[in-house]
Short mmCIF file of C-alpha atoms in Angstrom, two decimals:
data_model
loop_
_atom_site.label_atom_id
_atom_site.label_comp_id
_atom_site.label_asym_id
_atom_site.label_seq_id
_atom_site.Cartn_x
_atom_site.Cartn_y
_atom_site.Cartn_z
CA MET S 1 -79.33 -175.13 28.72
CA LYS S 2 -81.46 -172.29 27.34
CA ILE S 3 -83.85 -170.21 29.45
CA LYS S 4 -85.99 -167.34 28.19
CA LYS S 5 -85.44 -163.91 29.74
CA GLU S 6 -89.09 -163.86 30.73
CA VAL S 7 -88.64 -166.88 32.98
CA ILE S 8 -85.51 -165.42 34.56
CA PHE S 9 -87.26 -162.10 35.23
CA TYR S 10 -90.33 -163.90 36.59
CA PHE S 11 -88.29 -165.89 39.08
CA ALA S 12 -86.03 -162.95 39.98
CA TRP S 13 -89.07 -160.83 40.83
CA GLY S 14 -90.51 -163.91 42.51
CA ILE S 15 -87.69 -163.76 45.03
CA VAL S 16 -88.58 -160.16 45.88
CA ILE S 17 -92.27 -160.99 46.01
CA GLY S 18 -91.52 -164.07 48.11
CA PHE S 19 -89.76 -161.81 50.61
CA VAL S 20 -92.84 -159.56 50.70
CA SER S 21 -95.02 -162.63 51.21
CA PHE S 22 -92.96 -164.13 54.03
CA THR S 23 -92.42 -160.80 55.76
CA SER S 24 -96.07 -159.84 55.66
CA LEU S 25 -97.12 -163.35 56.77
CA TRP S 26 -94.74 -163.13 59.72
CA PHE S 27 -96.01 -159.64 60.59
CA PHE S 28 -99.70 -160.60 60.51
CA ASN S 29 -99.13 -163.89 62.35
CA SER S 30 -96.44 -162.99 64.89
CA VAL S 31 -96.92 -159.27 65.49
CA LEU S 32 -100.69 -158.92 65.02
CA MET S 33 -101.27 -162.45 66.38
CA LEU S 34 -103.67 -163.54 63.63
CA ASN S 35 -104.07 -167.26 62.99
CA GLU S 36 -102.12 -168.71 60.08
CA LEU S 37 -105.01 -168.75 57.61
CA ASN S 38 -106.12 -165.15 58.23
CA ALA S 39 -102.50 -163.99 58.25
CA ASN S 40 -101.96 -165.76 54.93
CA ILE S 41 -104.99 -164.11 53.31
CA LEU S 42 -103.83 -160.61 54.35
CA SER S 43 -100.33 -161.46 53.17
CA TRP S 44 -101.85 -162.54 49.86
CA PHE S 45 -103.45 -159.12 49.29
CA VAL S 46 -100.20 -157.28 49.99
CA THR S 47 -98.13 -159.66 47.89
CA ASN S 48 -100.45 -159.62 44.88
CA TYR S 49 -100.53 -155.84 44.74
CA VAL S 50 -96.76 -155.88 44.23
CA SER S 51 -96.91 -158.92 41.95
CA PHE S 52 -99.41 -157.51 39.45
CA ILE S 53 -97.32 -154.39 38.94
CA THR S 54 -94.03 -156.26 38.49
CA ASN S 55 -95.48 -158.98 36.25
CA ARG S 56 -97.29 -156.51 34.04
CA LYS S 57 -94.46 -154.02 33.66
CA THR S 58 -91.19 -155.94 33.86
CA VAL S 59 -91.91 -159.61 33.14
CA PHE S 60 -94.60 -159.80 30.45
CA HIS S 61 -94.40 -156.15 29.30
CA ALA S 62 -98.17 -156.13 28.94
CA GLN S 63 -99.73 -153.31 26.97
CA THR S 64 -103.37 -152.33 27.10
CA THR S 65 -105.34 -150.16 24.73
CA GLY S 66 -107.52 -148.55 27.36
CA ILE S 67 -108.95 -148.66 30.82
CA LYS S 68 -111.28 -151.55 29.94
CA ASP S 69 -108.35 -153.73 28.82
CA TYR S 70 -106.33 -152.75 31.89
CA PHE S 71 -109.13 -153.74 34.27
CA GLY S 72 -109.67 -156.90 32.24
CA GLN S 73 -106.04 -157.85 32.88
CA LEU S 74 -106.38 -156.91 36.52
CA THR S 75 -109.56 -158.97 36.88
CA ASN S 76 -108.00 -162.00 35.16
CA PHE S 77 -104.94 -161.63 37.38
CA TYR S 78 -107.00 -161.67 40.56
CA ILE S 79 -109.17 -164.55 39.35
CA SER S 80 -106.07 -166.67 38.68
CA ARG S 81 -104.51 -165.64 41.98
CA THR S 82 -107.72 -166.51 43.82
CA VAL S 83 -107.49 -170.02 42.41
CA THR S 84 -103.90 -170.39 43.60
CA LEU S 85 -104.83 -168.84 46.98
CA ALA S 86 -107.40 -171.60 47.39
CA VAL S 87 -104.74 -174.20 46.58
CA GLU S 88 -102.38 -172.59 49.10
CA GLU S 89 -105.02 -172.31 51.84
CA ILE S 90 -106.02 -175.97 51.41
CA MET S 91 -102.38 -177.03 51.59
CA LEU S 92 -101.76 -174.91 54.72
CA LEU S 93 -104.97 -176.15 56.32
CA ARG S 94 -103.88 -179.72 55.79
CA LEU S 95 -100.21 -179.33 56.71
CA VAL S 96 -100.35 -176.78 59.55
CA THR S 97 -103.82 -176.89 61.06
CA MET S 98 -104.62 -180.58 60.67
CA GLU S 99 -101.13 -182.14 60.87
CA ASN S 100 -99.62 -179.57 63.30
CA ARG S 101 -96.54 -178.97 61.18
CA PRO S 102 -94.60 -175.69 61.55
CA LEU S 103 -95.96 -172.78 59.50
CA LEU S 104 -92.86 -171.41 57.75
CA PRO S 105 -91.50 -174.70 56.31
CA CYS S 106 -95.01 -175.51 55.09
CA LYS S 107 -95.24 -172.04 53.56
CA ILE S 108 -92.04 -172.77 51.60
CA ILE S 109 -93.58 -175.94 50.15
CA THR S 110 -96.84 -174.22 49.25
CA THR S 111 -94.97 -171.25 47.75
CA VAL S 112 -93.14 -173.47 45.25
CA VAL S 113 -96.44 -174.97 44.06
CA VAL S 114 -98.12 -171.56 43.87
CA VAL S 115 -95.25 -169.89 41.96
CA ILE S 116 -95.38 -172.54 39.25
CA LEU S 117 -99.16 -172.30 38.94
CA ASN S 118 -99.05 -168.48 38.91
CA TYR S 119 -96.54 -168.43 36.05
CA ILE S 120 -98.65 -170.80 33.98
CA PHE S 121 -101.83 -168.79 34.61
CA SER S 122 -100.12 -165.44 33.91
CA LYS S 123 -98.56 -166.71 30.69
CA LYS S 124 -101.62 -168.53 29.33
CA PHE S 125 -104.56 -166.62 30.81
CA VAL S 126 -103.79 -163.16 32.20
CA PHE S 127 -101.36 -161.68 29.68
CA ALA S 128 -102.25 -163.89 26.67
CA ASN S 129 -103.69 -162.78 23.34
CA LYS S 130 -107.46 -163.29 23.56
CA GLU S 131 -107.77 -164.65 20.01
CA THR S 132 -104.89 -167.11 19.99
CA GLY S 133 -104.17 -167.79 23.66
CA ASN S 134 -100.54 -166.86 22.97
CA MET S 135 -98.60 -163.83 24.05
CA ASN S 136 -99.01 -160.68 21.95
CA ASP S 137 -95.89 -159.26 20.36
CA THR S 138 -96.44 -156.20 22.55
CA CYS S 139 -96.72 -158.33 25.70
CA GLN S 140 -93.71 -160.52 25.17
CA LEU S 141 -90.06 -160.05 25.77
CA SER S 142 -87.90 -160.87 22.82
CA GLU S 143 -87.44 -164.53 22.05
CA GLU S 144 -83.80 -164.22 23.01
CA GLU S 145 -82.61 -167.07 25.11
CA ILE S 146 -79.83 -167.05 27.62
CA ARG S 147 -77.38 -169.93 27.82
CA ILE S 148 -76.54 -171.14 31.28
#
């Protein structure tokens, strides 16, 4: 089975970012006593700050030619993450608030869905070549594949 380095790096950093997400969610919900939806939104801000930096620098190796391009990437990143936040909030609303299921197991389920959507959006929308919709040579890891 062949897997691109980019995917491995994305999911490896995803574990770190997942830890940030769960830890900050726990902190806002259990320590600061915020309800699950407000705690999740604050957790989202913290998590995405870390995620943009790691995705841009170590996963997609995105280059920009100036401040305008950088903020364009940042804007596209937050637009795509806002879409997946909405998906996550709707899922948590349904599972936790309406069906009274426990927060953390439901967060695991929603996280899997969100990680997959975030990868697709980052690859095709945030760090893609504007003309072709494909990754730039400067934004892409080598096409090397790793055999597992």
